[in-house]
JSON list of C-alpha atoms in Angstrom, two decimals:
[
{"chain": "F", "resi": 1, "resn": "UNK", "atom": "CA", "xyz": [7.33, -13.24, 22.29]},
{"chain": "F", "resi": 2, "resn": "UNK", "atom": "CA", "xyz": [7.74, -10.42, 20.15]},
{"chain": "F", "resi": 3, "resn": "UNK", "atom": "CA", "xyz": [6.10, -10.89, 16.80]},
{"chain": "F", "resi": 4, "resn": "UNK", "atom": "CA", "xyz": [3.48, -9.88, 13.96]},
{"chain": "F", "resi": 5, "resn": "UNK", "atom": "CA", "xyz": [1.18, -12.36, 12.85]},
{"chain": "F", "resi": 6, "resn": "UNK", "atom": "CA", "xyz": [-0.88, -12.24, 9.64]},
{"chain": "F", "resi": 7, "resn": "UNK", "atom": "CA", "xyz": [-3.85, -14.58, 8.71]},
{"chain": "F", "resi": 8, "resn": "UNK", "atom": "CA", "xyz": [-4.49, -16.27, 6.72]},
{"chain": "F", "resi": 9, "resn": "UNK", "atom": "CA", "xyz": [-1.05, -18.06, 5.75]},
{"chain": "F", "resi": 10, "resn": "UNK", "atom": "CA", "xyz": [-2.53, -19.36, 2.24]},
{"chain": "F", "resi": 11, "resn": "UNK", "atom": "CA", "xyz": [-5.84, -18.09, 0.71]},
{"chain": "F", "resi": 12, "resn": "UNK", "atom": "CA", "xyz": [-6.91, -19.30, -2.95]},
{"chain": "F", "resi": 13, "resn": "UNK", "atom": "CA", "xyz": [-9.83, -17.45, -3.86]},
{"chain": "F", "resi": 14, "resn": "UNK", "atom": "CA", "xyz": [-11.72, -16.35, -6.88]},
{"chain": "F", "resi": 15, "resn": "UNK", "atom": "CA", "xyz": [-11.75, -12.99, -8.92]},
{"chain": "F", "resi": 16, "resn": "UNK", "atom": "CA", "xyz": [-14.63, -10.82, -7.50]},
{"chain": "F", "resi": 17, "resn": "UNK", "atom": "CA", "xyz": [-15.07, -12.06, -4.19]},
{"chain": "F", "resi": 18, "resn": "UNK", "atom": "CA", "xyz": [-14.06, -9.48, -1.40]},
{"chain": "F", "resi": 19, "resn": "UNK", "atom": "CA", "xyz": [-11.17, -10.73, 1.30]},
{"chain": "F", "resi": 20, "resn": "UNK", "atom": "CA", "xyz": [-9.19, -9.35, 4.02]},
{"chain": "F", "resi": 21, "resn": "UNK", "atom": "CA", "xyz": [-6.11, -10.47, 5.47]},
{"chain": "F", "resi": 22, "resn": "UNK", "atom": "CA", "xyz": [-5.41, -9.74, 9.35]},
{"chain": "F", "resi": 23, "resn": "UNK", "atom": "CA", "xyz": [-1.99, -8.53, 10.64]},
{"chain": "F", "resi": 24, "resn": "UNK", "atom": "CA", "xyz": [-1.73, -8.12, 14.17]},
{"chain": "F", "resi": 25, "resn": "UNK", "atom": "CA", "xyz": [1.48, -7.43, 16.27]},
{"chain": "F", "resi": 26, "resn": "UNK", "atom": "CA", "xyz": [2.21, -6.98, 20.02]},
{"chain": "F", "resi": 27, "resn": "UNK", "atom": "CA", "xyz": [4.84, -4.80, 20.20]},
{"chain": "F", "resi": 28, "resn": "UNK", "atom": "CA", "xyz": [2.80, -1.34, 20.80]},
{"chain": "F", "resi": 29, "resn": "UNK", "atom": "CA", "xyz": [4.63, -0.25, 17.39]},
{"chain": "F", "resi": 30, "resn": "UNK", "atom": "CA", "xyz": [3.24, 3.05, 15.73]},
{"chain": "F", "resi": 31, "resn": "UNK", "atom": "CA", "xyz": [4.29, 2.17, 11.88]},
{"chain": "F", "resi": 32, "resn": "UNK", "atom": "CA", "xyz": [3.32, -0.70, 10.07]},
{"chain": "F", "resi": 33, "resn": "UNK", "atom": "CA", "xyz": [3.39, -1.68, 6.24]},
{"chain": "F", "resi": 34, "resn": "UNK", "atom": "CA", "xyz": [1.90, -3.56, 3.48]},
{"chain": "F", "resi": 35, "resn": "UNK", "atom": "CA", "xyz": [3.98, -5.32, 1.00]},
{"chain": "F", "resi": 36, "resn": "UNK", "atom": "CA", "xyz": [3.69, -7.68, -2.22]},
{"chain": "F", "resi": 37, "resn": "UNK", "atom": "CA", "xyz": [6.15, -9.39, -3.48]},
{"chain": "F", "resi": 38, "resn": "UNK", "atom": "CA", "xyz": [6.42, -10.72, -6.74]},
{"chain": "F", "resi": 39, "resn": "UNK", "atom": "CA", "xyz": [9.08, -12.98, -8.49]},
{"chain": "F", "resi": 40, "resn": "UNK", "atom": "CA", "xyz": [11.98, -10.81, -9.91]},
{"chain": "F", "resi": 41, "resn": "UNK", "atom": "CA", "xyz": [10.75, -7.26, -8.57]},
{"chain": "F", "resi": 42, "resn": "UNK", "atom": "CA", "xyz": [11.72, -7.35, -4.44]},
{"chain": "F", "resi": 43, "resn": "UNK", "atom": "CA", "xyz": [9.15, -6.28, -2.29]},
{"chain": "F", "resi": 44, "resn": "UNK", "atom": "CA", "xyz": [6.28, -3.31, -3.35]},
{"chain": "F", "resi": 45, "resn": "UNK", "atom": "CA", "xyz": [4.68, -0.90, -0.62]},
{"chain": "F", "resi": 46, "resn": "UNK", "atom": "CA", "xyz": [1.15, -1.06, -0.95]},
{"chain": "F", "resi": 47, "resn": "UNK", "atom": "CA", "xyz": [0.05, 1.10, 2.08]},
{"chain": "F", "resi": 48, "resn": "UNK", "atom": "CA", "xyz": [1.34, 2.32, 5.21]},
{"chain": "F", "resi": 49, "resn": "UNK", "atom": "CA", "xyz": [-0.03, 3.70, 8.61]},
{"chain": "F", "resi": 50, "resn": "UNK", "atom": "CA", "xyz": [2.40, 5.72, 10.96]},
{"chain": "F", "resi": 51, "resn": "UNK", "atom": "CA", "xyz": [0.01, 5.55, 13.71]},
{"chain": "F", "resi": 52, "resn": "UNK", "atom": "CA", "xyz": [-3.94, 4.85, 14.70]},
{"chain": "F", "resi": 53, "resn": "UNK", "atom": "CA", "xyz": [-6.26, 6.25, 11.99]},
{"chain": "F", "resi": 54, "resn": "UNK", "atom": "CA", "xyz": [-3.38, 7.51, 10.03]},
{"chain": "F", "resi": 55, "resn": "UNK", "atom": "CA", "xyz": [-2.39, 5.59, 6.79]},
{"chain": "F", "resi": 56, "resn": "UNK", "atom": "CA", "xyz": [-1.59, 6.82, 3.23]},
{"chain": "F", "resi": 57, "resn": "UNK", "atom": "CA", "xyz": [-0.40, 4.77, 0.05]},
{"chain": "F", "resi": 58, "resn": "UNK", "atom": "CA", "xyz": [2.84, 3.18, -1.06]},
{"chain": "F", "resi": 59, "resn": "UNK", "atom": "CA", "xyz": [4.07, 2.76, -4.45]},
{"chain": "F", "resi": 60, "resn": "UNK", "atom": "CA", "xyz": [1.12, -0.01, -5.48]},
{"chain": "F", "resi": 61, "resn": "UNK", "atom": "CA", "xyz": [-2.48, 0.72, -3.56]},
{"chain": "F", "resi": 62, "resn": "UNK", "atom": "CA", "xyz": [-4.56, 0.38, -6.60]},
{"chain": "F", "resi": 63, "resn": "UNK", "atom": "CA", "xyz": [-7.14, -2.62, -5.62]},
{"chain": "F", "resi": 64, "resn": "UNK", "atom": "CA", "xyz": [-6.64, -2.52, -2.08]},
{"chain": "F", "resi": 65, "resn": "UNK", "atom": "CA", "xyz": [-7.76, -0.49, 0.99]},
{"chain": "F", "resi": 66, "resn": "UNK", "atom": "CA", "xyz": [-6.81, -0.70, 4.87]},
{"chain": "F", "resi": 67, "resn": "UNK", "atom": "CA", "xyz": [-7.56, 0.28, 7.82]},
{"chain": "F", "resi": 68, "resn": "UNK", "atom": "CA", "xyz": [-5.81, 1.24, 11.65]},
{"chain": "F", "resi": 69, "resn": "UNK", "atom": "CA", "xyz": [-8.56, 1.74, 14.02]},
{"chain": "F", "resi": 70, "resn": "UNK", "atom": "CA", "xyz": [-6.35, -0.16, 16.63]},
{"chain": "F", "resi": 71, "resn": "UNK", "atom": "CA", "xyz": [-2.25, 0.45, 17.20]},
{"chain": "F", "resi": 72, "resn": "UNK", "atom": "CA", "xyz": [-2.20, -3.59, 16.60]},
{"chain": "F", "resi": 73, "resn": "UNK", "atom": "CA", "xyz": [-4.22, -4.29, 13.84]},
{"chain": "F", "resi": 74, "resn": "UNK", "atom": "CA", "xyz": [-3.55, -3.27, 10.28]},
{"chain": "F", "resi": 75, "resn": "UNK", "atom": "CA", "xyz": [-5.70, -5.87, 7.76]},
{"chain": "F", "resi": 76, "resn": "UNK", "atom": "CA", "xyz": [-5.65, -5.47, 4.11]},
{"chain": "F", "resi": 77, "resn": "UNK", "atom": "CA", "xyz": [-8.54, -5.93, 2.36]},
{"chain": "F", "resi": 78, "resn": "UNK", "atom": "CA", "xyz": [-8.98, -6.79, -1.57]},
{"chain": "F", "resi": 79, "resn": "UNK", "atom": "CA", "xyz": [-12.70, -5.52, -2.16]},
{"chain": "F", "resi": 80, "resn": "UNK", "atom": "CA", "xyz": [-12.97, -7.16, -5.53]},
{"chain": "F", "resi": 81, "resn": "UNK", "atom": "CA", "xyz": [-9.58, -9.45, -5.93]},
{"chain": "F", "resi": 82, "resn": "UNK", "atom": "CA", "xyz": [-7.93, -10.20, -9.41]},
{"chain": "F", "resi": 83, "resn": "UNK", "atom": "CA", "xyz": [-5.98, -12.70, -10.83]},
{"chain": "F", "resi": 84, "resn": "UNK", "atom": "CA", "xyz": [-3.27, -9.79, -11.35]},
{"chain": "F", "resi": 85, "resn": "UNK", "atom": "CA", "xyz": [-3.14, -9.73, -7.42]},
{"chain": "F", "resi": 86, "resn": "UNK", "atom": "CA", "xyz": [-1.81, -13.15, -6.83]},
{"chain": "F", "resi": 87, "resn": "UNK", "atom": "CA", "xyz": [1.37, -12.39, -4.75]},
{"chain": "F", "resi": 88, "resn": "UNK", "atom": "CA", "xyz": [2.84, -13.40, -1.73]},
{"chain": "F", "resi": 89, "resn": "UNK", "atom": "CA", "xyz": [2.16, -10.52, 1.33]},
{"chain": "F", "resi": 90, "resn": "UNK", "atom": "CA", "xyz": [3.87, -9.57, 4.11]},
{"chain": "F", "resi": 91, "resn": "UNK", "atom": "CA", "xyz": [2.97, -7.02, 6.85]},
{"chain": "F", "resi": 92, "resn": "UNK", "atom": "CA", "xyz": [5.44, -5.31, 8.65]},
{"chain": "F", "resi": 93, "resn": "UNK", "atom": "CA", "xyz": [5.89, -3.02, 11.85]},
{"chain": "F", "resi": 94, "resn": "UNK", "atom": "CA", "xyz": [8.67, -1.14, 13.58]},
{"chain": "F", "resi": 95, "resn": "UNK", "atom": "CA", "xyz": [8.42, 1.42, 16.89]},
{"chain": "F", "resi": 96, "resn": "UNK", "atom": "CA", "xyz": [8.59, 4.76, 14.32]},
{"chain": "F", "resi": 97, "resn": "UNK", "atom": "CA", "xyz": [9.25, 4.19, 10.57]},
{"chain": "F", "resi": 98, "resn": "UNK", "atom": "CA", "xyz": [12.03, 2.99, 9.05]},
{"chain": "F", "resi": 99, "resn": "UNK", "atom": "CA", "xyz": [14.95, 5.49, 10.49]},
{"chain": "F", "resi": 100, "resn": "UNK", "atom": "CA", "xyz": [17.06, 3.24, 11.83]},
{"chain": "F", "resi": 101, "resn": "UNK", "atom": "CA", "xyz": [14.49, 0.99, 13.69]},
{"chain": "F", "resi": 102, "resn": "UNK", "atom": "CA", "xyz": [14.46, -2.55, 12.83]},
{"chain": "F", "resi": 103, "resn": "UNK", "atom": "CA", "xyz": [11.48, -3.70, 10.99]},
{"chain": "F", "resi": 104, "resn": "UNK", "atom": "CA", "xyz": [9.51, -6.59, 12.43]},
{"chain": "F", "resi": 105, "resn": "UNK", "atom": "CA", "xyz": [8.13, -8.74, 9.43]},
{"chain": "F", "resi": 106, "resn": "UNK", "atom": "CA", "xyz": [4.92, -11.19, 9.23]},
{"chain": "F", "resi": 107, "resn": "UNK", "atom": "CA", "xyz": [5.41, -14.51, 7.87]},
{"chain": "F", "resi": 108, "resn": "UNK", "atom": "CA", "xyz": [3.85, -14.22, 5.03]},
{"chain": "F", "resi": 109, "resn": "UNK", "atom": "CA", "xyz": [0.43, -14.79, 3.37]},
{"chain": "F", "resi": 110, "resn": "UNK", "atom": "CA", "xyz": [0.21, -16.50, -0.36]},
{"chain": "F", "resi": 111, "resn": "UNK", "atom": "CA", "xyz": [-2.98, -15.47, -2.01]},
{"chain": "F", "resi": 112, "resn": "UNK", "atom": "CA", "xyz": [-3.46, -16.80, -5.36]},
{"chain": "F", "resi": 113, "resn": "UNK", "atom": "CA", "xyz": [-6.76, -15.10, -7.11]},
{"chain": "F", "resi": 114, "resn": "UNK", "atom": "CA", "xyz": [-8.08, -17.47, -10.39]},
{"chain": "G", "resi": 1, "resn": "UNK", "atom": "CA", "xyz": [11.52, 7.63, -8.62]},
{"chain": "G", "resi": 2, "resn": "UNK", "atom": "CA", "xyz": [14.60, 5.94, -7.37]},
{"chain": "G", "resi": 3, "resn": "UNK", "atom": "CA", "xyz": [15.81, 3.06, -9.12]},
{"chain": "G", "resi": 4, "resn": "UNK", "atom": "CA", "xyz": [17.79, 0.21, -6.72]},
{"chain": "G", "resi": 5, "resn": "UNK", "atom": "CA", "xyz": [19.77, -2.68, -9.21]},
{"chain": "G", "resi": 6, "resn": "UNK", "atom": "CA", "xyz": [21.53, -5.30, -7.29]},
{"chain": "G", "resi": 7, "resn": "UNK", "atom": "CA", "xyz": [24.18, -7.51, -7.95]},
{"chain": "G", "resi": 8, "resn": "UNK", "atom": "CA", "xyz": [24.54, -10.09, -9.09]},
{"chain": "G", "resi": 9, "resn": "UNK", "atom": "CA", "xyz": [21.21, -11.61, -9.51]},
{"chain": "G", "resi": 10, "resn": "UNK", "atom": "CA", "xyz": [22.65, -14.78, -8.28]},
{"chain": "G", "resi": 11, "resn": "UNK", "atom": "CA", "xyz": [25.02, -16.14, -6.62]},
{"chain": "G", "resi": 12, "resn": "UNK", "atom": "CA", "xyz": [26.66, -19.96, -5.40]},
{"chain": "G", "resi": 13, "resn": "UNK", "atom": "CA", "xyz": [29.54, -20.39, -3.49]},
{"chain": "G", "resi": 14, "resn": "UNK", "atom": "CA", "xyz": [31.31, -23.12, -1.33]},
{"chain": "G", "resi": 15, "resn": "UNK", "atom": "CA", "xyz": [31.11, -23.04, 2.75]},
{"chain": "G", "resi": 16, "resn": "UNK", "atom": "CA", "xyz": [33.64, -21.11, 3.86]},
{"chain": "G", "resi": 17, "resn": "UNK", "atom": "CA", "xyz": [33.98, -18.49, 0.52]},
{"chain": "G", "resi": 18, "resn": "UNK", "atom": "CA", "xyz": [34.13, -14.71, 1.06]},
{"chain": "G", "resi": 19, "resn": "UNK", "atom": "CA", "xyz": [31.19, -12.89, -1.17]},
{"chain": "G", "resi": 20, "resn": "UNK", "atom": "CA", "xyz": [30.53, -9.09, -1.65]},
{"chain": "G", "resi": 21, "resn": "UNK", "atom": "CA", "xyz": [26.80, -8.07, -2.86]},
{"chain": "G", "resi": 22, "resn": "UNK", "atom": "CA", "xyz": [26.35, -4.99, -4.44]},
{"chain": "G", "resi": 23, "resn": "UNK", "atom": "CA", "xyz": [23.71, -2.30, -4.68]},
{"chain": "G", "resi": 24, "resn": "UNK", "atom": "CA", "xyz": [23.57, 0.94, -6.96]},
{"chain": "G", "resi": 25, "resn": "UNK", "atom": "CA", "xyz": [20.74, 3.73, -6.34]},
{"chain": "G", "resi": 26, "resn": "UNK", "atom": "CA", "xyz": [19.87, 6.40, -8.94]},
{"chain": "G", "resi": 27, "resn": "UNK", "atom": "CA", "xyz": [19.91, 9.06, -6.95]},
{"chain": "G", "resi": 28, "resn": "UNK", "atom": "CA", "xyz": [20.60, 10.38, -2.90]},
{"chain": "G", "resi": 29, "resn": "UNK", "atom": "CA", "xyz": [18.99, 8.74, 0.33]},
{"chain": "G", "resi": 30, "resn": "UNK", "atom": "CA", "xyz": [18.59, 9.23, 3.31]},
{"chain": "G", "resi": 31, "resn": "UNK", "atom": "CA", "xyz": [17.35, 5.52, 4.37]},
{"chain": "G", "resi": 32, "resn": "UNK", "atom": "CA", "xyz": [19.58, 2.22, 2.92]},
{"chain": "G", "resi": 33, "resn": "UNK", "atom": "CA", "xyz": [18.70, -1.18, 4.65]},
{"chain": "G", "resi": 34, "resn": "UNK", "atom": "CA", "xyz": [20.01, -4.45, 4.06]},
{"chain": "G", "resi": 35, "resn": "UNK", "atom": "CA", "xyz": [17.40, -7.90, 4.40]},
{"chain": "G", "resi": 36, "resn": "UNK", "atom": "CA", "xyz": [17.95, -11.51, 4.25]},
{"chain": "G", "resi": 37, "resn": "UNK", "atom": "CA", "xyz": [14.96, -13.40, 3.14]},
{"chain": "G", "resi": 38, "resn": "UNK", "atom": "CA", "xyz": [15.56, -17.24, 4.45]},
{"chain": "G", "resi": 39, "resn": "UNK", "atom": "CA", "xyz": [14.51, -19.93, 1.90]},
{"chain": "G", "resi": 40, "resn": "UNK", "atom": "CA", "xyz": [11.25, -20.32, 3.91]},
{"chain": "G", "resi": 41, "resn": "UNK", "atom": "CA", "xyz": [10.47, -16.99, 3.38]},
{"chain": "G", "resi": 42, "resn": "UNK", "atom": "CA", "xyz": [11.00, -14.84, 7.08]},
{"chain": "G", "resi": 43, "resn": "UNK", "atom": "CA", "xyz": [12.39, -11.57, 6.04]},
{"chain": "G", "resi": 44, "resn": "UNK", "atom": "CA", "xyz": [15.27, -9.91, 9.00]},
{"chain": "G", "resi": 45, "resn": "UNK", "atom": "CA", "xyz": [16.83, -7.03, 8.83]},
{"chain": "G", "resi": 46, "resn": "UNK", "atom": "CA", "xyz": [20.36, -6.74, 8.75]},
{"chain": "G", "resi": 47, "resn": "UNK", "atom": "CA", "xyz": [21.53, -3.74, 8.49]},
{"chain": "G", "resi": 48, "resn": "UNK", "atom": "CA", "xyz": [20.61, 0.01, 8.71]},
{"chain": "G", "resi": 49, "resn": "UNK", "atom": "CA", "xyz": [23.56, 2.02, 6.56]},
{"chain": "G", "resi": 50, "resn": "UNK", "atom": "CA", "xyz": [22.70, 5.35, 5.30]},
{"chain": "G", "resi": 51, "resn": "UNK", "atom": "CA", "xyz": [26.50, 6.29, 4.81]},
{"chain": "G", "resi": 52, "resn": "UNK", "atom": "CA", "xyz": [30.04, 4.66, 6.09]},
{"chain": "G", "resi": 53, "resn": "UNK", "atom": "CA", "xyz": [30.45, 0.94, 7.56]},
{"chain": "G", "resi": 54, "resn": "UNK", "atom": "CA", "xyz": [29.26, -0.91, 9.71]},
{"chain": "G", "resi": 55, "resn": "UNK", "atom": "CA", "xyz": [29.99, -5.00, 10.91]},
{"chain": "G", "resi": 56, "resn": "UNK", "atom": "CA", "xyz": [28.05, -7.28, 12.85]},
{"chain": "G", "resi": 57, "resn": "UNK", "atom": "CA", "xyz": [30.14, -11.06, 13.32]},
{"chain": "G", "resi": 58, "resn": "UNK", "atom": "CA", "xyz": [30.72, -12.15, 9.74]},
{"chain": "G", "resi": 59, "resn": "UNK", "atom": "CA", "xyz": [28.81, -9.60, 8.05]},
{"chain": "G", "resi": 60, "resn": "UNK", "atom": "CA", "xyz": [29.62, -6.03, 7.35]},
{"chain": "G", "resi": 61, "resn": "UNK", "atom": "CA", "xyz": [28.19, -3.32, 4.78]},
{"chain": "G", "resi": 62, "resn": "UNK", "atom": "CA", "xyz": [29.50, -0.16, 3.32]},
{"chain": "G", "resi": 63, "resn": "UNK", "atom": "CA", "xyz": [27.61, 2.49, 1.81]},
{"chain": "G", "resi": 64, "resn": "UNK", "atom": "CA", "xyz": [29.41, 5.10, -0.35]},
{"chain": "G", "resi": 65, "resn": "UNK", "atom": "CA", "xyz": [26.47, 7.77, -0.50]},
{"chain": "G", "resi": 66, "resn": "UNK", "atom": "CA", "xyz": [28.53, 10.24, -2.22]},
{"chain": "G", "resi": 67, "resn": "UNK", "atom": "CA", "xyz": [28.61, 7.43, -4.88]},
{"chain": "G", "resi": 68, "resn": "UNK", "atom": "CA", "xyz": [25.44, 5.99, -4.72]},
{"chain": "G", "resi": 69, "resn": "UNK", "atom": "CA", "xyz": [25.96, 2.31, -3.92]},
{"chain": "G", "resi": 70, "resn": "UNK", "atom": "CA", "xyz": [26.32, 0.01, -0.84]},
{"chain": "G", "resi": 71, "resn": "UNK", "atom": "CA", "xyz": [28.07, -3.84, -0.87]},
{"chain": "G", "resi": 72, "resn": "UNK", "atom": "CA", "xyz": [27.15, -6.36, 1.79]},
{"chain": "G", "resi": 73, "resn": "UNK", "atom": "CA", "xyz": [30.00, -8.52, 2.72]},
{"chain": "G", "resi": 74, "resn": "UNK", "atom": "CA", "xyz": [29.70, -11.96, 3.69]},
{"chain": "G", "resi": 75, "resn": "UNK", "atom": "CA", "xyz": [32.84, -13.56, 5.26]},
{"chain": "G", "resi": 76, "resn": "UNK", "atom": "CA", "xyz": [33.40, -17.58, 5.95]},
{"chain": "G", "resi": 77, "resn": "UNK", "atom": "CA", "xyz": [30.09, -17.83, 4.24]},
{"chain": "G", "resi": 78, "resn": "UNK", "atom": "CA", "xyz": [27.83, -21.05, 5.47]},
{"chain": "G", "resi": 79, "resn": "UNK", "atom": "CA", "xyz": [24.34, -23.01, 4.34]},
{"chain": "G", "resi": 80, "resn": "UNK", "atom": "CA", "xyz": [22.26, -21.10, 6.73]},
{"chain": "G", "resi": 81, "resn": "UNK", "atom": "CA", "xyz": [23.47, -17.79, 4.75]},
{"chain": "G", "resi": 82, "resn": "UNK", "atom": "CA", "xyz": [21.35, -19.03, 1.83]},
{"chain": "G", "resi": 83, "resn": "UNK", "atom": "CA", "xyz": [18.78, -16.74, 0.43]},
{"chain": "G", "resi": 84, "resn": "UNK", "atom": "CA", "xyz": [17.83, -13.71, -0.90]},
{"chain": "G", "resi": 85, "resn": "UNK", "atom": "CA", "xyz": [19.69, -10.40, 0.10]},
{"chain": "G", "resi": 86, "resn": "UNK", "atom": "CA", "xyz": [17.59, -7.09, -0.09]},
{"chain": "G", "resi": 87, "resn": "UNK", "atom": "CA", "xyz": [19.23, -3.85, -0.68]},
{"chain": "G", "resi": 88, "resn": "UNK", "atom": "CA", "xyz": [16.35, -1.33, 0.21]},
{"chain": "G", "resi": 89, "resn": "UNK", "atom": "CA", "xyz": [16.74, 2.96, 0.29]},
{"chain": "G", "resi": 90, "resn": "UNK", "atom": "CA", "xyz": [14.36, 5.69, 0.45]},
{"chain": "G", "resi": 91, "resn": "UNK", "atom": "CA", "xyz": [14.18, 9.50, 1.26]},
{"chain": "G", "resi": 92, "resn": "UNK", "atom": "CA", "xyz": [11.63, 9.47, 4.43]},
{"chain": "G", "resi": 93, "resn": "UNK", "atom": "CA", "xyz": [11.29, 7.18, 7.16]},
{"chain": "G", "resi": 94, "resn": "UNK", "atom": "CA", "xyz": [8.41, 5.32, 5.73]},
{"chain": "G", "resi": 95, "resn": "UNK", "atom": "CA", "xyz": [8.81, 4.94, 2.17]},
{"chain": "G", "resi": 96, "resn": "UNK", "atom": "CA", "xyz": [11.63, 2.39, 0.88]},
{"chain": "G", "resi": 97, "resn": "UNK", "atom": "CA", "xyz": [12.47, 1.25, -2.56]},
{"chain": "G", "resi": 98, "resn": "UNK", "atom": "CA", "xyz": [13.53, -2.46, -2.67]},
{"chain": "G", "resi": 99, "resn": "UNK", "atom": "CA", "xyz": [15.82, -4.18, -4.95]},
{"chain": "G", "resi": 100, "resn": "UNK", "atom": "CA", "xyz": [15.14, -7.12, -6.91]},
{"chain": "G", "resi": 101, "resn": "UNK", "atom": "CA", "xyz": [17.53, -9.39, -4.84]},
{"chain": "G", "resi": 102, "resn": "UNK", "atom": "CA", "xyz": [20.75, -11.23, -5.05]},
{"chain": "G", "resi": 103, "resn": "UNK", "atom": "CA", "xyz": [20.14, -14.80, -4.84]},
{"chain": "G", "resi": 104, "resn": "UNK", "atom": "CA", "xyz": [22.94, -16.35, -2.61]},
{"chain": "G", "resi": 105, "resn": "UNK", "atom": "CA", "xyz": [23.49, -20.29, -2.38]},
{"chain": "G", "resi": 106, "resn": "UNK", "atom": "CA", "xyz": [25.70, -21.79, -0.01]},
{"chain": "G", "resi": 107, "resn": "UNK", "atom": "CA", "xyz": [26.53, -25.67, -1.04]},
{"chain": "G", "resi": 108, "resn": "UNK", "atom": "CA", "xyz": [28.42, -27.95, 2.01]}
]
């Protein structure tokens, strides 16, 4: 089955302590994405990778790196989380950006930083 | 940057009611998508609509690019319509700029 996965679904963590969440799909898709979303504002690009060692920032990257060293993978990682990061994620891929490929979209994590 | 507004912010109709969704964008595109995020929280898309119309079974979109918006048309709405509706545009193929949302309720 086609899909993208991201773990973990829920995280509740403290400020300070570094965390990465996996996203994983199995669709040999060049592009994938990082989004938050947050009540009242849609969804925000935080980074996004067109292909294998090839990312570059969205709209919000401050506080957050990735990496792409395989086509499948894409985790975000929150070196030093804050309480201003609690958000609900979700990773995304599609075959070769947006154009008019659909998107394939992770269920989800909830992270909630005290 | 470009700013997306939707409209309205929410929205609750009867099963079976027609509803139109709007979007407005400050300035030109190249990239407009339509989502529906379920009330669990699984994001699809829906619709990829730079410019003109497009249906697929009871839902259709038009984009007006010369104008800058786009309106999502629901027809014979029902319950598993309910959710949040995305209008999302952009200038490249892997930037977009989302929307807040319209909120759409479908009672039985």
């Amino acid at each position: 089955e086609a899909q993208v996965t991201q773990n973990p679904r829920y995280l509740i963590t403290v400020t300070g302590k570094k965390l990465t969440v996996t996203c994983s799909q199995n669709m040999n898709h060049e592009y994938m994405s990082w989004y938050r979303q947050d009540p009242g504002l849609g969804l925000r690009q935080i980074y996004y990778s067109m292909n294998v060692e090839v990312t570059d920032k969205g709209d919000v990257p401050e506080g957050y790196k990735v990496s792409r060293k395989e086509k499948r993978n894409f985790p975000l990682i929150l070196e030093s989380p804050s309480p201003n990061q609690t958000s609900l994620y979700f990773c995304a891929s599609s075959p070769l950006g947006y154009g008019t490929d659909t998107q394939y979209f992770g269920p989800g994590t909830r992270l909630t930083v005290l | 940057g470009i700013q997306v507004e939707q409209s309205p912010p929410d929205l609750i109709l009867q099963e079976g009611a027609n509803s139109t969704l709007r979007c407005n964008f400050s300035d030109s595109v190249n990239n407009l998508q339509w989502f529906h995020q379920n009330p669990w929280g699984q994001l699809i898309n829906l619709f990829y609509i730079p410019s003109g119309t497009k249906q697929n079974g009871r839902l259709s979109a038009t984009t007006v690019a010369t104008e800058r918006y786009s309106l999502l048309y629901i027809s014979s709405s029902q319950t598993t319509d309910s959710g949040v509706y995305f209008c999302a545009v952009g200038r490249s193929n892997y930037q977009l700029i989302w929307g807040a949302g319209t909120k759409l309720i479908i009672k039985p």
